[in-house]
C-alpha cells in the first residue's frame, strides 16, 4: 500500500472515487460543485492535500486532509475530510496503513492536531480510528452551519 499526492491530471479519476464515496455516504452534490471543490484542493496546497491510495498500480481510494488553525492546539490543525477505500479492498488492513502514512505526510507540515469525524453507526470505522490513536472528545459535539449551497 502506498499513497501519492493527487495532481490536477488525476481530477477525472478522483471525481469517480469521490462520487462513489458520496453515494456510499448519501452525500448529494451537483457534479460541477463536486469537481470545483476537488480542483480547488488539487491546485492550492495551502488548503490541504488529496492523496490517492494505491495497491500496486491500482488506485483503490483516496484520503483528503484540509488545513486550519487552532488556538486550543496552539498551531495548525488538519481535518481528515474524506477517506474512501473501494469496497473490494476494505477489511484488509489498508485503512490502518493509510492513516499511518498520512500521519507521516502531515507531520512535517507542522500540524499540531489531526481531527476526523465518524458516523455513530460506523462502529468498525470507529475501532480503526481508535486503534490509529484518534480519541473521541466526549465533552464536545461536532456541529455545522452550512454557509453555501
PDB file of C-alpha atoms in Angstrom, residues 87 89-93 118-131:
ATOM      1  CA  UNK A  87     -15.352  -1.961  -1.298  1.00  0.00           C
ATOM      2  CA  UNK A  89     -10.222  -3.587  -0.732  1.00  0.00           C
ATOM      3  CA  UNK A  90     -11.869  -2.988   2.649  1.00  0.00           C
ATOM      4  CA  UNK A  91     -11.118  -5.183   5.656  1.00  0.00           C
ATOM      5  CA  UNK A  92      -7.539  -5.931   4.551  1.00  0.00           C
ATOM      6  CA  UNK A  93      -5.651  -3.508   6.795  1.00  0.00           C
ATOM      7  CA  UNK A 118     -17.018   9.244  12.122  1.00  0.00           C
ATOM      8  CA  UNK A 119     -20.704   8.382  11.965  1.00  0.00           C
ATOM      9  CA  UNK A 120     -22.036   6.882  15.197  1.00  0.00           C
ATOM     10  CA  UNK A 121     -23.394   3.993  13.123  1.00  0.00           C
ATOM     11  CA  UNK A 122     -19.903   3.088  11.810  1.00  0.00           C
ATOM     12  CA  UNK A 123     -18.504   1.062  14.728  1.00  0.00           C
ATOM     13  CA  UNK A 124     -15.918  -0.694  12.552  1.00  0.00           C
ATOM     14  CA  UNK A 125     -14.533   2.633  11.318  1.00  0.00           C
ATOM     15  CA  UNK A 126     -14.514   4.000  14.880  1.00  0.00           C
ATOM     16  CA  UNK A 127     -12.435   0.997  16.016  1.00  0.00           C
ATOM     17  CA  UNK A 128      -9.989   1.586  13.164  1.00  0.00           C
ATOM     18  CA  UNK A 129      -9.583   5.252  14.116  1.00  0.00           C
ATOM     19  CA  UNK A 130      -9.198   4.454  17.821  1.00  0.00           C
ATOM     20  CA  UNK A 131      -6.509   1.892  17.009  1.00  0.00           C
TER      21      UNK A 131
END
